[in-house]
Short mmCIF file of C-alpha atoms and ligand atoms in Angstrom, two decimals:
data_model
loop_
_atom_site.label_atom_id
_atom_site.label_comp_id
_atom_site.label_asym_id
_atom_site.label_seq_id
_atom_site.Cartn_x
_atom_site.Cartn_y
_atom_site.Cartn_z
CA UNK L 270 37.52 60.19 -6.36
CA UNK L 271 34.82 57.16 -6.81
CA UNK L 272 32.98 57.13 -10.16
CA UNK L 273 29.67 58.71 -9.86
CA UNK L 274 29.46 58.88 -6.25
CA UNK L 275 27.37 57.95 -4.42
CA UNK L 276 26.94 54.81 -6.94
CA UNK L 277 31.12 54.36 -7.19
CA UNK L 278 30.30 52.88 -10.14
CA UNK L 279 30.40 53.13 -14.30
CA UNK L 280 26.79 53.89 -15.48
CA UNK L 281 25.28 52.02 -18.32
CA UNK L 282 24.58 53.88 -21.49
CA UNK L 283 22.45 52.55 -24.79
CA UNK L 284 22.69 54.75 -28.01
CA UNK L 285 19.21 55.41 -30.09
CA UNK L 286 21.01 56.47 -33.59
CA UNK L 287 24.59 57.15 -34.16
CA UNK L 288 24.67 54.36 -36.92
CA UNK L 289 27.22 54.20 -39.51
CA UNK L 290 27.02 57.35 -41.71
CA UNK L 291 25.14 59.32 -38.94
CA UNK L 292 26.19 62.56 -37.13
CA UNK L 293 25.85 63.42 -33.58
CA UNK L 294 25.32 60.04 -32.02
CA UNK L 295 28.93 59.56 -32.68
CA UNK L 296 29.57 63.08 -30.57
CA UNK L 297 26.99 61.55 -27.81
CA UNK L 298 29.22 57.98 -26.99
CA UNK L 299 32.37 60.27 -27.15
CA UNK L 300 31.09 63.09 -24.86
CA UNK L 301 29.45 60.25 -22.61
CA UNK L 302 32.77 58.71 -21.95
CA UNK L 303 35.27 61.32 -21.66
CA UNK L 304 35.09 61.52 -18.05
CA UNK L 305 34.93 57.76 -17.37
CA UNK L 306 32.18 57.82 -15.61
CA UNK L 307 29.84 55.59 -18.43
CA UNK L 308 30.28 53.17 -20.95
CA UNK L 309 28.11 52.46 -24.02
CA UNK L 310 26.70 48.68 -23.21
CA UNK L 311 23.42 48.80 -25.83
CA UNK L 312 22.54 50.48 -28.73
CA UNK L 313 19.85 50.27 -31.65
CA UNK L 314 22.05 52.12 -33.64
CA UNK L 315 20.01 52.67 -37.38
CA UNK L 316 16.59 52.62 -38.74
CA UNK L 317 18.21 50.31 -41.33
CA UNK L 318 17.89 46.92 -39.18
CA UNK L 319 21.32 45.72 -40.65
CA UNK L 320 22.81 48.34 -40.47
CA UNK L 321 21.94 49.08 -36.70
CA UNK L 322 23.94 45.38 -36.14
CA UNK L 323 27.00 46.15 -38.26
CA UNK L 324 27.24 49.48 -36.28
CA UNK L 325 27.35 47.94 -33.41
CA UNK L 326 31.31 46.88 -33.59
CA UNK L 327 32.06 50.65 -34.10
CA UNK L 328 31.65 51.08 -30.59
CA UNK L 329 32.98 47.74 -29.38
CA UNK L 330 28.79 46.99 -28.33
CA UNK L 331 28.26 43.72 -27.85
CA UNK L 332 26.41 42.19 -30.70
CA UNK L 333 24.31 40.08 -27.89
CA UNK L 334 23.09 43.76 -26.91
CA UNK L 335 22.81 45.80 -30.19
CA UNK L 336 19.69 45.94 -31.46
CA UNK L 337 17.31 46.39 -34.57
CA UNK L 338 14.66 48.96 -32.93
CA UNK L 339 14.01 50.76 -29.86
CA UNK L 340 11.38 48.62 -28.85
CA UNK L 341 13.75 45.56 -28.87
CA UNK L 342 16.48 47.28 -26.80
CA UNK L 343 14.65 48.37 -24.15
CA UNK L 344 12.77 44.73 -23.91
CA UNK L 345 16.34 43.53 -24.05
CA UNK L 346 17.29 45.74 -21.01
CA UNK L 347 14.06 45.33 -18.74
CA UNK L 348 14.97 41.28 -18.80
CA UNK L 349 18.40 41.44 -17.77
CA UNK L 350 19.28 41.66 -13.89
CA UNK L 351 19.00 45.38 -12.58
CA UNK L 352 23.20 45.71 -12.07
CA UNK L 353 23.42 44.29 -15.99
CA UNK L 354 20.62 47.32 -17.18
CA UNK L 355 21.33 49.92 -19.05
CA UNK L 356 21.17 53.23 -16.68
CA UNK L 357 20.26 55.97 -18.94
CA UNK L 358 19.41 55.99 -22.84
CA UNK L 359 20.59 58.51 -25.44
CA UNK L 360 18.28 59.36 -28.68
CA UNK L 361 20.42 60.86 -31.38
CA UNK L 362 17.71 60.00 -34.13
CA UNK L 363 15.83 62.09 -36.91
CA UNK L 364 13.75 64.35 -34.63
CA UNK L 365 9.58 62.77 -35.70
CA UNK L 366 10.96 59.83 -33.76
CA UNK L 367 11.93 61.50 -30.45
CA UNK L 368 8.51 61.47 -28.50
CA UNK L 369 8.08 58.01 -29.24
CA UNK L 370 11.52 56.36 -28.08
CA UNK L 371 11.89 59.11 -25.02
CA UNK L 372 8.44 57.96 -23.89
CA UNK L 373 8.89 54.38 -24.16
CA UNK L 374 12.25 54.93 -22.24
CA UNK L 375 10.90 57.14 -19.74
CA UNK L 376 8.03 54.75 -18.87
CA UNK L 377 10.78 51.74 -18.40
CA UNK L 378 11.99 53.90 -15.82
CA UNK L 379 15.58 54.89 -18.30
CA UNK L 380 17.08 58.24 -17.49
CA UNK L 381 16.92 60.04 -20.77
CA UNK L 382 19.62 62.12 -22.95
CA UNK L 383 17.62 63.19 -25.99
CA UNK L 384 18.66 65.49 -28.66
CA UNK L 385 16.94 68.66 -29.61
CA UNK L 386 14.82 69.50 -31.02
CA UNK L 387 12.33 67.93 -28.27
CA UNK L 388 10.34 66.44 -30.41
CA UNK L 389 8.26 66.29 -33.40
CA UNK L 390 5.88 69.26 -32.35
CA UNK L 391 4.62 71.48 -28.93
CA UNK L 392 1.73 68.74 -27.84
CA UNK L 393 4.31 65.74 -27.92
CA UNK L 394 6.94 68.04 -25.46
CA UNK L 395 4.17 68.69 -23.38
CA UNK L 396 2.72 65.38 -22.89
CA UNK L 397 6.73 64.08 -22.23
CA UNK L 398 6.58 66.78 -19.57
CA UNK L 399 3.73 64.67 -17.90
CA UNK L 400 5.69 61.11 -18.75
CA UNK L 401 8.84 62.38 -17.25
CA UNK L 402 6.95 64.03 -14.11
CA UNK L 403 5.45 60.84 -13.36
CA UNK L 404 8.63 58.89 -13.45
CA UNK L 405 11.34 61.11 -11.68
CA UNK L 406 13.54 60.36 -14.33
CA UNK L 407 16.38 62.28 -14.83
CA UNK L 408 15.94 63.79 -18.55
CA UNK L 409 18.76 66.02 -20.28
CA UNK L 410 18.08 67.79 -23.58
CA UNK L 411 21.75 68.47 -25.74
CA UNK L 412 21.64 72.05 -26.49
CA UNK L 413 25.32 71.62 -26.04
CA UNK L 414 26.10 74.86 -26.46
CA UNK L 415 25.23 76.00 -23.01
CA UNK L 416 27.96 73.75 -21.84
CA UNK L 417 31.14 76.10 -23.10
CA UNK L 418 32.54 77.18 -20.15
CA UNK L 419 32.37 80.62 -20.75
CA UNK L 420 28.43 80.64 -21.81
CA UNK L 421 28.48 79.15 -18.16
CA UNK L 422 30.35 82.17 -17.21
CA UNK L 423 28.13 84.46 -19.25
CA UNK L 424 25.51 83.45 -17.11
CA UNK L 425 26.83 83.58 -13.69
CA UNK L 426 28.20 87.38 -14.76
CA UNK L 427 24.71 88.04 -15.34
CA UNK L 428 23.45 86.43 -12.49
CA UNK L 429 26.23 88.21 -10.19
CA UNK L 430 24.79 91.74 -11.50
CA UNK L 431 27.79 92.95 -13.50
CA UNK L 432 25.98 93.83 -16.62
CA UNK L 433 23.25 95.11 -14.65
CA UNK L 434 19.85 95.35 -15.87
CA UNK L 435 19.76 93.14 -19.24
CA UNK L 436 18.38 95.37 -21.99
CA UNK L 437 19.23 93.18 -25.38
CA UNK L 438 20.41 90.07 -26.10
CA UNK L 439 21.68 88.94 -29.76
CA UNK L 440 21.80 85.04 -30.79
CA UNK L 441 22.75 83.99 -34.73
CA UNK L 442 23.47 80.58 -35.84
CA UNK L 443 24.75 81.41 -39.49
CA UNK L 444 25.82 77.84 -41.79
CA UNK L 445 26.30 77.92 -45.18
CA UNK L 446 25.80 73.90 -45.61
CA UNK L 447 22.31 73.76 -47.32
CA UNK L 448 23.04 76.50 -50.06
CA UNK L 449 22.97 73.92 -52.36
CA UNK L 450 20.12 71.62 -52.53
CA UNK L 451 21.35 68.67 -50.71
CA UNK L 452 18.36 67.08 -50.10
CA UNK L 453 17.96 66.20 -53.81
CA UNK L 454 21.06 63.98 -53.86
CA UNK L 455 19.74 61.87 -51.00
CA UNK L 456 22.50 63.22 -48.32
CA UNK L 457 21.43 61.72 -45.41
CA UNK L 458 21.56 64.64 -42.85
CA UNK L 459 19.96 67.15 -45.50
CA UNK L 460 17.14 64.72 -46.30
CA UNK L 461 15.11 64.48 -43.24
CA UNK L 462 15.78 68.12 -42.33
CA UNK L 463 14.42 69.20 -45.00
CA UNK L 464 11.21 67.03 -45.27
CA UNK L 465 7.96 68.94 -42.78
CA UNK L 466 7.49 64.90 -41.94
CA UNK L 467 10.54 64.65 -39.94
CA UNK L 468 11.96 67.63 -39.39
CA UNK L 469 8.86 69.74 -37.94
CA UNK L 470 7.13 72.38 -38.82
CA UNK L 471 10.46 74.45 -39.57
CA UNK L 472 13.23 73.72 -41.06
CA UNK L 473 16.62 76.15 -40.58
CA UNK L 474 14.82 77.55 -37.36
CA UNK L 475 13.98 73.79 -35.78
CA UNK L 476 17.10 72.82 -36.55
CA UNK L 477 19.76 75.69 -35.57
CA UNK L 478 17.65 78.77 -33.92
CA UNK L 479 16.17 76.84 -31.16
CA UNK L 480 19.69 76.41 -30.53
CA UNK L 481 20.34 79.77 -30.56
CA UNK L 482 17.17 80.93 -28.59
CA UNK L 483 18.35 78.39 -25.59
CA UNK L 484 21.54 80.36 -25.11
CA UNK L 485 19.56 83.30 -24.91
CA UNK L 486 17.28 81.59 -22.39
CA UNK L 487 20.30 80.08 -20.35
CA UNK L 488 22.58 83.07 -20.39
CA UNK L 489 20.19 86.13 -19.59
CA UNK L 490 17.53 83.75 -17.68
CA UNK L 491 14.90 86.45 -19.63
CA UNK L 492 11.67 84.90 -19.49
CA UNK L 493 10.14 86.22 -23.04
CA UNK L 494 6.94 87.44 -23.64
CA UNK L 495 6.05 88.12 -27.25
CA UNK L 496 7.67 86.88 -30.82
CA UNK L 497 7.49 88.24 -34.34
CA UNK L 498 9.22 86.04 -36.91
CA UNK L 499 9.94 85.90 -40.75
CA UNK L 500 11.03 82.81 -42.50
CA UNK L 501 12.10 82.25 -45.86
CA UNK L 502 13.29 79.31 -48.11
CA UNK L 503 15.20 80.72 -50.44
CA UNK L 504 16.62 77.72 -52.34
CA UNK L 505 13.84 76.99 -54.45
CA UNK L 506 12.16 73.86 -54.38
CA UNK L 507 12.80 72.88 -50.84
CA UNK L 508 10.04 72.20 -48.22
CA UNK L 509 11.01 73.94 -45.15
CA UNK L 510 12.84 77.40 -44.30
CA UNK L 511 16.26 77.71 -44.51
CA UNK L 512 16.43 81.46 -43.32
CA UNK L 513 14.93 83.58 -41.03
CA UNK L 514 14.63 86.07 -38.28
CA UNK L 515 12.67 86.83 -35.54
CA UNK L 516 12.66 89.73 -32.94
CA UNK L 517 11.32 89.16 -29.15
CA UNK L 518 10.41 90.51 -26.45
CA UNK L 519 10.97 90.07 -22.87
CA UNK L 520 8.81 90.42 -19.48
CA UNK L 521 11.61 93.21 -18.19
CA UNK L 522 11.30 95.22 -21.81
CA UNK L 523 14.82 94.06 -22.70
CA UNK L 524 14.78 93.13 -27.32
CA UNK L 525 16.20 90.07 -28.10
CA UNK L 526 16.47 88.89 -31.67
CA UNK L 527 17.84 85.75 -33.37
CA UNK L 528 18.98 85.08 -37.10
CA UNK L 529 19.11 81.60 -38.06
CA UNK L 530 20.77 80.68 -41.99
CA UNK L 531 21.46 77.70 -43.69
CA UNK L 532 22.53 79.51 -46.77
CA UNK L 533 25.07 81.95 -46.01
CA UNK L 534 28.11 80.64 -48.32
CA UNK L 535 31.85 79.38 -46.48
CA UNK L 536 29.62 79.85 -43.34
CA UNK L 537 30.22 77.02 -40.81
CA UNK L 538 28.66 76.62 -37.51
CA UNK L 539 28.78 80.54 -36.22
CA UNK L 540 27.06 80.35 -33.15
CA UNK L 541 27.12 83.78 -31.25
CA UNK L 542 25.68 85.69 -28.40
CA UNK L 543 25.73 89.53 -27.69
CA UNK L 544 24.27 90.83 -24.79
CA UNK L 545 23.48 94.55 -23.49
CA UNK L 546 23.39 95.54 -20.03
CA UNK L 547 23.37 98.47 -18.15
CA UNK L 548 26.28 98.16 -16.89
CA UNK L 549 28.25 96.39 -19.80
CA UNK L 550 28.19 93.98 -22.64
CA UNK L 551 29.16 90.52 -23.26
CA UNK L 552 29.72 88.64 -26.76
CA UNK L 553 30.76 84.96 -27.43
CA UNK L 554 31.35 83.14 -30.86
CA UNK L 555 31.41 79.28 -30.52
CA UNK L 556 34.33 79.03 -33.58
CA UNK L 557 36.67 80.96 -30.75
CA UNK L 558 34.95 79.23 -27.65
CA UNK L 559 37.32 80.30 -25.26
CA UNK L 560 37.08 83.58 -24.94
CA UNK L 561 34.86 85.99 -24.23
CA UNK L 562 34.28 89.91 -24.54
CA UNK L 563 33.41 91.91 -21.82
CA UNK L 564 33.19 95.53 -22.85
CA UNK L 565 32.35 98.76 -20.75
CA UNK L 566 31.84 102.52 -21.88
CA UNK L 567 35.87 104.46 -21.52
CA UNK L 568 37.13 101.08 -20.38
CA UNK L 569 39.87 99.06 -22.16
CA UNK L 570 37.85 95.98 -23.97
CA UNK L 571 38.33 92.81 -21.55
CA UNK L 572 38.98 89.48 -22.61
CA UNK L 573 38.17 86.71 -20.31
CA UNK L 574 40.03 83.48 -21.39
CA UNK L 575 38.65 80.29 -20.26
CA UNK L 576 41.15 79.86 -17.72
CA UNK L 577 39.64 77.22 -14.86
CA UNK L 578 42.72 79.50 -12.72
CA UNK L 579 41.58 82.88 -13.28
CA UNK L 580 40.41 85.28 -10.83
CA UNK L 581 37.76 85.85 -12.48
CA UNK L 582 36.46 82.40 -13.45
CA UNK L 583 33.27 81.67 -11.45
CA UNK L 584 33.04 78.07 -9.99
CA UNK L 585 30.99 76.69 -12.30
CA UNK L 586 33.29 78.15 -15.10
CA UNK L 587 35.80 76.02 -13.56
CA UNK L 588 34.23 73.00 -12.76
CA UNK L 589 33.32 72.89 -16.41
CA UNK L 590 36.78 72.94 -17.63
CA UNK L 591 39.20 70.17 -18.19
CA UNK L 592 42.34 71.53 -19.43
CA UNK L 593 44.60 74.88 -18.27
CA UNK L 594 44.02 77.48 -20.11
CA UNK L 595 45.16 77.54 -23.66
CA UNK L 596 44.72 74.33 -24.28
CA UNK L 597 41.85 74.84 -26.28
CA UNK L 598 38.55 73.33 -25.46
CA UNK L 599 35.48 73.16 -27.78
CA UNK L 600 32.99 71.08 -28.88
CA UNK L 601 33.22 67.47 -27.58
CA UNK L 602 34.13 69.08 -24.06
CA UNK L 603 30.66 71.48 -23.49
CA UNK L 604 29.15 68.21 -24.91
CA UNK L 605 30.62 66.31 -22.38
CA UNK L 606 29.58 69.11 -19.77
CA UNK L 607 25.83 68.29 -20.56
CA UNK L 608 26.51 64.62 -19.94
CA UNK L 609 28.53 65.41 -16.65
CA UNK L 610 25.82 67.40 -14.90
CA UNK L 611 23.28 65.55 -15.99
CA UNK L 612 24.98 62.21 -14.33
CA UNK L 613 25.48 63.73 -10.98
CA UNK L 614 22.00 63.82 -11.15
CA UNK L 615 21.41 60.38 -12.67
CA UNK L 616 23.80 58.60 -9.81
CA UNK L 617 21.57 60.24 -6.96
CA UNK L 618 18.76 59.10 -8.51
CA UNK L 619 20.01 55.50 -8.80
CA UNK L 620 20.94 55.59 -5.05
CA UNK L 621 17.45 57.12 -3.91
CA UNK L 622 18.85 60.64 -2.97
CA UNK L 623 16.65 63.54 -3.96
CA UNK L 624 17.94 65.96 -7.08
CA UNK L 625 17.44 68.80 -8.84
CA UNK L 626 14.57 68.44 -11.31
CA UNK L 627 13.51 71.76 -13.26
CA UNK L 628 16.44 74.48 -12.21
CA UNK L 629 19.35 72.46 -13.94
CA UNK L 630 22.76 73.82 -14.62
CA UNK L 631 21.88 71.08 -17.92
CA UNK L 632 19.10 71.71 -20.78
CA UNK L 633 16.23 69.66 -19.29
CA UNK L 634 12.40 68.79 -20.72
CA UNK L 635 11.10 72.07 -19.87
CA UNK L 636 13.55 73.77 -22.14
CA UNK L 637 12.78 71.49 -24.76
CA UNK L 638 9.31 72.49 -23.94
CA UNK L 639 10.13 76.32 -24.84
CA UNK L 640 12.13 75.50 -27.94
CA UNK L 641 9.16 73.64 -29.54
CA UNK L 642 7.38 76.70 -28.42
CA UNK L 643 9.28 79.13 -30.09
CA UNK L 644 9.57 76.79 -33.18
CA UNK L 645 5.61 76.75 -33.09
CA UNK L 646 4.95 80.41 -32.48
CA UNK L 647 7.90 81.61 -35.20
CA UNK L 648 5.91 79.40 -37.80
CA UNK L 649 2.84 80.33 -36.70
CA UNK L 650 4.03 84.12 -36.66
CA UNK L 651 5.93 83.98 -40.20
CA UNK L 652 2.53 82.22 -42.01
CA UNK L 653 0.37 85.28 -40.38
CA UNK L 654 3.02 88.06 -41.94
CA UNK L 655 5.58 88.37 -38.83
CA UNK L 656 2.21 88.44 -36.67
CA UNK L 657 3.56 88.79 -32.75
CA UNK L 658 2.35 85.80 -30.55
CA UNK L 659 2.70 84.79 -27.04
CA UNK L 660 5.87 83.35 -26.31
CA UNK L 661 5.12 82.55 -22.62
CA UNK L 662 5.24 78.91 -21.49
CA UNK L 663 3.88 77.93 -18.05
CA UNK L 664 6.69 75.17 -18.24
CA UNK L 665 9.27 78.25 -18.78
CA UNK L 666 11.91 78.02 -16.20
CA UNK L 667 12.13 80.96 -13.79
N1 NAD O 286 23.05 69.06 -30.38
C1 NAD O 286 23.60 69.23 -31.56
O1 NAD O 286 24.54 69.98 -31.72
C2 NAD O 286 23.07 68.47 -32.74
C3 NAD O 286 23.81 68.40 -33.92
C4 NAD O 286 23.31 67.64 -34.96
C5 NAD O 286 22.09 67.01 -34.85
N2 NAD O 286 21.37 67.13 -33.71
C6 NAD O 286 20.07 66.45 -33.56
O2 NAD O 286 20.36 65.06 -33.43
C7 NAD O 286 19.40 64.29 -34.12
C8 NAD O 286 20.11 63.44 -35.17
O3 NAD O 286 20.75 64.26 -36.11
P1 NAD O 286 21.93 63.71 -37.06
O4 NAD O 286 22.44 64.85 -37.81
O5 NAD O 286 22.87 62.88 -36.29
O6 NAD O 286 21.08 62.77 -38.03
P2 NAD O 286 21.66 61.61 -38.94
O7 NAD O 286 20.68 61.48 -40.07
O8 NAD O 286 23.09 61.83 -39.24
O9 NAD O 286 21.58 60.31 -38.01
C9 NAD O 286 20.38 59.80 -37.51
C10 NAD O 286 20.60 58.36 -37.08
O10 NAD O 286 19.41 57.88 -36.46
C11 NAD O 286 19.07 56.60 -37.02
N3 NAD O 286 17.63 56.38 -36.84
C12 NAD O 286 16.59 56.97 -37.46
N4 NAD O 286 15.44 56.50 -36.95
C13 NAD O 286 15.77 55.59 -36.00
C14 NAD O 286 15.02 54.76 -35.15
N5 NAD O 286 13.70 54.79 -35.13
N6 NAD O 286 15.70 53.93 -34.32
C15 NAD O 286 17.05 53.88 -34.31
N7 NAD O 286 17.82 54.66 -35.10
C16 NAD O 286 17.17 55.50 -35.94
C17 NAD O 286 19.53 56.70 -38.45
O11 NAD O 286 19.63 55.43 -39.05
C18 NAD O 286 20.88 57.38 -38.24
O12 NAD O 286 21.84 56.45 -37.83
C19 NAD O 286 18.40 65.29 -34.68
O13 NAD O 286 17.31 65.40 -33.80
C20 NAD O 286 19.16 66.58 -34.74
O14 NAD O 286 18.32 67.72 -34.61
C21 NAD O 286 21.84 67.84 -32.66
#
């Protein structure tokens, strides 16, 4: 099959972040490329200007096209011939600088990949939401999680009826990396997450529980109504939260609540879901991606393998699989799953076909809208003594 049809071409990525030292813009230009259907051409890799030029031979970018700001790149870009340009641009920077660098790429007319959270705080998503209506850019937000097969599965089982009416749903993100007080010893990733001038106004729930509130958003499709949370920083000293809970409710009646920790010792990245139905329940842990519980009253537990093969697997459970089953998938795949989508999308743009803009199978602006919500209201709620507060977004995806 052509690359990207209808293009039959490569498209053109540039990398905000992702300099030597950094995190997830590494997992962005490997997820990009896994299908072949990109390659990273520009980048304005660091904040440190010498450092964003020395990156730049890390991912074979050429140094003609790497960059010391944002600014500069997409200058760069706009003056080069339109089958040279960069298609789409990736932020995978601190998350105070998203708004600025999505904007100024959105309003070049650059698809967007941006990380979450959103941005900075609620106004900034919302005025993005005007940028990116304007434009008709295509704009995916990486709450990578919602690409794991079986989440995708989760969510076409609900969908299809078979847990019946949704009365709970269960989301955790439990780490035990910030137990200690990184941020003192100047570790990069633990600095700015920790500092309210970067970060946001939370810190363990911005970071990981809007993470976990998006699968509970994807999966059940719930709109919620009302939130009650309680944060806590329990290492002393630091700026932001790095626990905390918060129960919700949703426009059918169904109870949701979420636990979010950055302190829970040996604990790694323990994403799960749980969700009730009428009918049945489902859970999911992301450290065992590829399987997933499906459990009914006097019936043998089932366990539904991401097998792309199985009877059972929906089509988009297998069109988001790459290997048979057992070959374990994880990570940089559902990563890769976000990008995928999101270029089908991209390459009809390019060629002036019409697309999909607010019910994506991808995280899109409007649910980065809702995550800066919910980190707004479970602030808001915790300062005001677990206080419930509207959780309803007109943006909210229906
Ligand atoms: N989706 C996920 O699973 C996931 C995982 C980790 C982080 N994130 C998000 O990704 C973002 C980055 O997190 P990280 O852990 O990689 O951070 P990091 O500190 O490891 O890396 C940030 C990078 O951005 C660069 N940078 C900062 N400001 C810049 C600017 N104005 N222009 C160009 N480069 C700039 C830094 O120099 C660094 O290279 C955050 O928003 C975070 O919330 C998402």
């Amino acid at each position: 099959m052509p690359t990207n049809p209808p293009l039959n071409r490569k498209l053109r990525m540039a990398l905000v972040g992702g300099g030597r030292g950094s995190f997830i813009g590494r997992v962005h230009a490997t997820a990009a490329v896994l299908d072949n259907r990109c390659e990273l051409v520009a980048g304005a890799l660091s904040s440190d200007p010498q450092r964003a030029k020395d990156s730049a031979e890390d991912y074979d970018i050429d140094p003609d096209r790497a960059c010391t700001s944002y600014h500069e790149l997409i200058e760069k870009e706009l003056a080069l011939p339109a089958d040279q340009r960069i298609d789409f641009l990736s932020i995978a920077t601190p998350n105070h600088t998203h708004f600025e660098i999505a904007k100024a790429a959105v309003e070049a007319g650059f698809n967007v990949v941006c990380d979450k959270p959103l941005t900075f705080d609620l106004a900034q998503a919302e005025e993005l939401v005007k940028v990116v209506n304007d434009s008709g850019v295509v704009f995916a937000v990486t709450h990578n999680y919602t690409g794991y097969p079986l989440i995708r599965q989760a969510r076409q089982m609900v969908a299809d009826g078979e847990l019946g009416e949704i009365m709970a749903v269960r989301a955790n993100y439990i780490q035990g990396w910030l137990t200690d007080k990184l941020e003192d010893d100047d570790q990069k990733q633990a600095a700015w997450r920790t500092d309210p001038k970067k970060s946001g106004a939370a810190g363990c729930f911005g970071d990981i529980a809007t993470h976990a509130y998006n699968l509970t958003r994807f999966v059940t499709g719930l709109l919620a109504e009302n939130i009650s949370c309680n944060l806590k920083t329990f290492v002393q000293g630091r700026k932001l939260d790095d626990y905390g809970h918060a129960m919700i409710t949703y426009e059918n009646g169904a109870f949701g609540t979420i636990t979010a920790s950055q302190i829970s010792h040996g604990r790694e990245n323990d994403v799960t879901l749980e969700v009730d139905g009428t009918k049945g329940s489902i859970s999911w842990r992301q450290e065992n991606p590829n399987e997933l519980w499906l459990r009914r009253n006097g019936q043998p537990h089932q366990l539904y393998t991401r097998d792309p093969n199985a009877s059972y697997a929906k089509p988009v459970t297998a069109e988001s699989c790459r290997l048979p089953a057992g070959h374990p998938e994880a990570f940089f795949e559902a990563f890769a799953n976000i990008y995928r989508s999101a270029f089908d999308n991209m390459a009809a743009r390019i060629a002036g076909q019409n697309f999909e803009k607010v019910d994506t199978i991808y995280p899109n602006v409007f649910d980065g809208v809702e995550g800066m919500l919910f980190i707004q209201q479970s602030v808001n709620s915790s300062q005001n003594g677990g206080q419930w507060l509207p959780l309803k977004h007109e943006l909210a995806r229906r």
